[in-house]
Coordinates of N, CA and C in Angstrom, one line a residue:
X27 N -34.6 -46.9 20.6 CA -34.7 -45.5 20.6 C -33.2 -44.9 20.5
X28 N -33.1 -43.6 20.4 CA -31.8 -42.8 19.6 C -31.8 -41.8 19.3
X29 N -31.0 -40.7 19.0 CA -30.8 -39.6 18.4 C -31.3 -39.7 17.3
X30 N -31.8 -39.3 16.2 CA -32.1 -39.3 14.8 C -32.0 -38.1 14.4
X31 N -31.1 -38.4 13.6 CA -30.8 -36.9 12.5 C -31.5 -36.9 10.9
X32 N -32.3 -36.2 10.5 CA -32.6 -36.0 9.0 C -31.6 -35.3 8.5
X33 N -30.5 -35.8 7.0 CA -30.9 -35.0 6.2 C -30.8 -35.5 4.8
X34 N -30.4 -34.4 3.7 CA -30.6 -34.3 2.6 C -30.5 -36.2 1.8
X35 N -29.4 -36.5 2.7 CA -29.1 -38.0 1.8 C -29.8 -38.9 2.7
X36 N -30.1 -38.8 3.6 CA -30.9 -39.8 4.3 C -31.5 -39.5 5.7
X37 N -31.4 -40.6 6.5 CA -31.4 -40.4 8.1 C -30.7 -41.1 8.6
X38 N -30.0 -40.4 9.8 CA -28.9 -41.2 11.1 C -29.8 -41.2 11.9
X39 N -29.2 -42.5 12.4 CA -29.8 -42.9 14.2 C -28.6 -43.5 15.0
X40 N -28.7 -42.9 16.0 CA -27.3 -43.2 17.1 C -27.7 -43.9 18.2
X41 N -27.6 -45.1 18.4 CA -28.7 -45.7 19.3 C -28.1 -45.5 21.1
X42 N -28.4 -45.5 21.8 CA -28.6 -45.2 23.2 C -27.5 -45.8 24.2
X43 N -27.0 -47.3 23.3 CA -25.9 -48.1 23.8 C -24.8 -47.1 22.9
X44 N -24.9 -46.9 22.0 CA -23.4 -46.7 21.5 C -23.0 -45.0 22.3
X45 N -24.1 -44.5 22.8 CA -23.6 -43.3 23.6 C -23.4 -43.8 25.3
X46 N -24.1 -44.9 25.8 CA -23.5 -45.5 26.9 C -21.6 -45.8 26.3
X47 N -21.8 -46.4 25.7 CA -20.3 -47.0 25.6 C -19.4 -45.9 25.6
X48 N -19.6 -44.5 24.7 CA -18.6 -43.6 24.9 C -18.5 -43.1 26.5
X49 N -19.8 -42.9 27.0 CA -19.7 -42.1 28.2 C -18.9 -43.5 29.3
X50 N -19.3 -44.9 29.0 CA -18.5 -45.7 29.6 C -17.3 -46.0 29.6
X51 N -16.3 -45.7 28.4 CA -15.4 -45.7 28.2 C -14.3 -44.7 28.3
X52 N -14.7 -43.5 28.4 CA -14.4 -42.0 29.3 C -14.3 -42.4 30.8
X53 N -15.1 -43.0 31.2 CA -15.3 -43.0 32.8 C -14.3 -44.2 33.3
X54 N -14.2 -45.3 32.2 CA -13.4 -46.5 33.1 C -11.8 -46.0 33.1
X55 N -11.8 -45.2 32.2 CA -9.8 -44.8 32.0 C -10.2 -43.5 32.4
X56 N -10.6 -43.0 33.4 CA -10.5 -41.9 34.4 C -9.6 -42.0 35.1
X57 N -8.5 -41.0 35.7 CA -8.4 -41.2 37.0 C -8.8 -41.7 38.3
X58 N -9.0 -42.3 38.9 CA -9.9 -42.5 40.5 C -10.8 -43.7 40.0
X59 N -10.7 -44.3 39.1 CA -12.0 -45.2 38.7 C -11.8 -46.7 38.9
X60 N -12.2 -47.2 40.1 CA -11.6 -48.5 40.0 C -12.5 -49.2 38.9
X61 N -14.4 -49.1 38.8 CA -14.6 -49.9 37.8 C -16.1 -49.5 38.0
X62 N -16.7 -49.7 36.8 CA -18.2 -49.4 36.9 C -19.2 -50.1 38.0
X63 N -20.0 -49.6 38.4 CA -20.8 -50.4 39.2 C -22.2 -50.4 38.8
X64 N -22.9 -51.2 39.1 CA -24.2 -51.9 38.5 C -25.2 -52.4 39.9
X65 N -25.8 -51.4 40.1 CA -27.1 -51.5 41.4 C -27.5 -52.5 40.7
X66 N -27.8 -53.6 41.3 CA -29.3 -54.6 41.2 C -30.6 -54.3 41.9
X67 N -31.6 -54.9 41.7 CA -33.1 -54.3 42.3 C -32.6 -55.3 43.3
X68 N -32.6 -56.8 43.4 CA -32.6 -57.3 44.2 C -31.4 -57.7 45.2
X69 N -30.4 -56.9 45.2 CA -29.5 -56.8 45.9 C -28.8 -55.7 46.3
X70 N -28.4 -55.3 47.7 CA -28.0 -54.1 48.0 C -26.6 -53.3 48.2
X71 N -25.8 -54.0 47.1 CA -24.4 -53.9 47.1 C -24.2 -53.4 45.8
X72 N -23.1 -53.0 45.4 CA -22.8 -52.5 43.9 C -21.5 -53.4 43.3
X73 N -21.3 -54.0 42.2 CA -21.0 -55.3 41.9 C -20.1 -54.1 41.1
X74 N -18.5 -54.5 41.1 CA -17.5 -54.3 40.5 C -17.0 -55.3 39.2
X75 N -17.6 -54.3 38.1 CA -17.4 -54.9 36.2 C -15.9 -54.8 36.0
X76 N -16.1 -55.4 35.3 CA -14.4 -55.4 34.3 C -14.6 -54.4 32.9
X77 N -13.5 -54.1 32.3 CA -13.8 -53.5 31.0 C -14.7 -53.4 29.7
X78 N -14.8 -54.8 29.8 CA -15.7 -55.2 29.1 C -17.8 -55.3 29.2
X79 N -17.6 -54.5 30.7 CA -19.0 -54.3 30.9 C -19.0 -52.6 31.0
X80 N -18.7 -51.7 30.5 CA -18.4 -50.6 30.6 C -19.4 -49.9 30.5
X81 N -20.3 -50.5 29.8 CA -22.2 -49.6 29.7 C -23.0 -50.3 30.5
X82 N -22.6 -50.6 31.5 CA -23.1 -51.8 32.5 C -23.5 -50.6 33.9
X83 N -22.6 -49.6 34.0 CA -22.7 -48.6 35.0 C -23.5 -47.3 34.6
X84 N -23.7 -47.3 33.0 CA -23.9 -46.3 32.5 C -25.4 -46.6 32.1
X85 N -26.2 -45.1 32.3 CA -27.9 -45.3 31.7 C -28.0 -44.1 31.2
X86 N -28.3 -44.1 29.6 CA -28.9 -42.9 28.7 C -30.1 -42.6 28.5
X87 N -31.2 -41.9 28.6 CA -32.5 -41.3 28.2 C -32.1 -40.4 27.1
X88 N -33.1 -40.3 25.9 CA -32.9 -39.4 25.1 C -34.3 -38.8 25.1
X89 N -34.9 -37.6 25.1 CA -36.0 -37.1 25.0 C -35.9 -36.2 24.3
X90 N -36.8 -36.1 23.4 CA -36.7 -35.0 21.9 C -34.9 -34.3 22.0
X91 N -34.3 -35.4 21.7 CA -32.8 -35.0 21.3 C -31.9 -34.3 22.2
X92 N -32.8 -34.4 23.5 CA -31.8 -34.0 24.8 C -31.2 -35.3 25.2
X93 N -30.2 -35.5 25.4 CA -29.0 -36.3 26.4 C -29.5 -36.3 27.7
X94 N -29.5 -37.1 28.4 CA -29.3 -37.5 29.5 C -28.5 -39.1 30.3
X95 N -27.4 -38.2 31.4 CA -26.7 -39.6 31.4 C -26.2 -39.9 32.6
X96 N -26.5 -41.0 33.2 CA -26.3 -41.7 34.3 C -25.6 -42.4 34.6
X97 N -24.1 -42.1 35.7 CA -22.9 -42.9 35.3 C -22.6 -43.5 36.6
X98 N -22.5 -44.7 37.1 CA -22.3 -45.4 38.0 C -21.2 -46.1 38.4
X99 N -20.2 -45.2 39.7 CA -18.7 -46.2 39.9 C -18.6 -46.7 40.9
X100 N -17.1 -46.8 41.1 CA -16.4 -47.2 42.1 C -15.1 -47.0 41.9
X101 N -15.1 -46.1 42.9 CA -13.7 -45.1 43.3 C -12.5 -45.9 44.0
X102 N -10.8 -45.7 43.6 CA -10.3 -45.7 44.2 C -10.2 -45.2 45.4
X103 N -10.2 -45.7 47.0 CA -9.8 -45.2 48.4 C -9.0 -44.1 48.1
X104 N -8.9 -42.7 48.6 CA -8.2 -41.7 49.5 C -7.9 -40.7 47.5
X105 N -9.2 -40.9 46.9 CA -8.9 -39.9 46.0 C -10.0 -39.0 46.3
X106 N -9.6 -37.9 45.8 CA -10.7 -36.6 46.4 C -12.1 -37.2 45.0
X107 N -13.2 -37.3 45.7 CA -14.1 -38.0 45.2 C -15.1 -36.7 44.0
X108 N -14.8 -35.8 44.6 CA -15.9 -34.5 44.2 C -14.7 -34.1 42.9
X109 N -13.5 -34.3 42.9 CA -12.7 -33.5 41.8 C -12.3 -34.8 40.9
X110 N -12.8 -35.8 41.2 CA -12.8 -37.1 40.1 C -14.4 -37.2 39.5
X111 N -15.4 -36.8 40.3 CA -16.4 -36.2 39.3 C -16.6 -35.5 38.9
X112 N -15.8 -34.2 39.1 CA -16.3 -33.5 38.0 C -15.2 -33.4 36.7
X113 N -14.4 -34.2 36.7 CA -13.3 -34.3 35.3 C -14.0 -35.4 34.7
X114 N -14.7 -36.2 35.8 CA -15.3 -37.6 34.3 C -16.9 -36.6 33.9
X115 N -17.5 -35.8 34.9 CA -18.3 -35.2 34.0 C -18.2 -34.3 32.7
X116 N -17.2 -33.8 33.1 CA -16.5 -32.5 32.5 C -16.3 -33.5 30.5
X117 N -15.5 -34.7 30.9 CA -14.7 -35.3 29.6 C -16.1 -36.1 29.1
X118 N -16.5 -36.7 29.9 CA -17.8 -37.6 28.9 C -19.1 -36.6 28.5
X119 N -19.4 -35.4 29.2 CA -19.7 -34.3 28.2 C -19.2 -33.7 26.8
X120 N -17.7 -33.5 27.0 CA -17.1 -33.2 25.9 C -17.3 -33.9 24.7
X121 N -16.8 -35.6 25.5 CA -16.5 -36.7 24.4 C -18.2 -36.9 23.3
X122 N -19.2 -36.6 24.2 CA -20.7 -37.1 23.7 C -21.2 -36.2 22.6
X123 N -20.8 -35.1 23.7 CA -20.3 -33.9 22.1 C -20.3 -33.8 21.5
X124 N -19.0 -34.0 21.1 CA -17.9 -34.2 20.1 C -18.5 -35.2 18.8
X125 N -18.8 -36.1 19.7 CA -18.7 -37.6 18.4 C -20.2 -37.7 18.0
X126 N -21.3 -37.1 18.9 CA -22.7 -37.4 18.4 C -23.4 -35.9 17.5
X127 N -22.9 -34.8 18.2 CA -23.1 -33.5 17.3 C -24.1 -33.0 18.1
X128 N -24.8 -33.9 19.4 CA -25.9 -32.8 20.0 C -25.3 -32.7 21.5
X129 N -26.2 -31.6 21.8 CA -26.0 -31.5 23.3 C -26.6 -32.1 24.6
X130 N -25.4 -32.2 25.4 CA -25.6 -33.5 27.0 C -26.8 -32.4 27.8
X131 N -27.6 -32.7 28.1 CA -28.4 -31.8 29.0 C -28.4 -31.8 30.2
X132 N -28.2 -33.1 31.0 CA -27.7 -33.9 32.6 C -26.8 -34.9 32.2
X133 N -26.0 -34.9 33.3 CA -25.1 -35.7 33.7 C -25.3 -36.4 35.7
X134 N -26.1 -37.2 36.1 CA -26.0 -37.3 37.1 C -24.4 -38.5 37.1
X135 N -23.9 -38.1 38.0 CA -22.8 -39.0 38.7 C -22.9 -39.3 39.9
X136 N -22.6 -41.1 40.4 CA -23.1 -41.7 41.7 C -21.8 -42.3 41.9
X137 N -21.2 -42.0 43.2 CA -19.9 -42.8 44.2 C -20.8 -44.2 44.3
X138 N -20.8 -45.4 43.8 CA -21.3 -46.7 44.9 C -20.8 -47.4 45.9
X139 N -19.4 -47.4 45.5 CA -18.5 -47.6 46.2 C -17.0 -47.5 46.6
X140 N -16.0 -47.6 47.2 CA -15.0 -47.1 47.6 C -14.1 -48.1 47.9
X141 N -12.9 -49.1 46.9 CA -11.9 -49.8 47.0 C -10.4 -49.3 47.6
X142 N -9.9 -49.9 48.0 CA -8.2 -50.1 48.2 C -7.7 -50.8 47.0

């Protein structure tokens, strides 16, 4: 599943990882971000990823070409938590924007956990 755009010369389709990846890659070179986090069903801790799992914290829904996007971290200790979400909401709105041509409709953002 994806964005799909019609036109004249053909059809685009933007699939669901490659807009996880932008909104993941806005969020890991945030300020405050120590690293994505990844709930398991069967376990009740939030597992700290490296760069290379960047859409690993991140969950997209697309429904009739609305955005929806779910971003999962883990905060550096003693940064104001509420004003480091709303600049990574603020930029991975922008960036999704920007590069896919439709509009973000939600943005939920989740603290999982909190490093030194």
């Amino acid at each position: 599943m994806g964005l799909t755009f019609n036109n004249e010369s053909g059809n685009i389709v933007i699939d669901n990882e490659v807009i996880a990846m932008i909104a993941g890659h806005v969020t890991i070179n945030s300020y405050g971000v120590v690293g994505m986090a990844s709930k398991r069903v069967t376990e009740d801790w939030a597992e700290l990823l490296g760069i290379e799992n960047v859409t690993k914290g991140v969950a997209v829904e697309i429904n009739q070409n609305r955005i929806s996007i779910s971003i999962s971290v883990i905060v550096k200790y003693g940064v104001a938590i509420k004003t480091v979400a709303e600049n990574i909401i603020s930029a991975v709105r922008y960036n999704v924007e920007k590069l896919t041509g439709m509009k973000v409709a939600s943005i939920k953002f989740s603290v999982e956990g909190v490093r030194l």
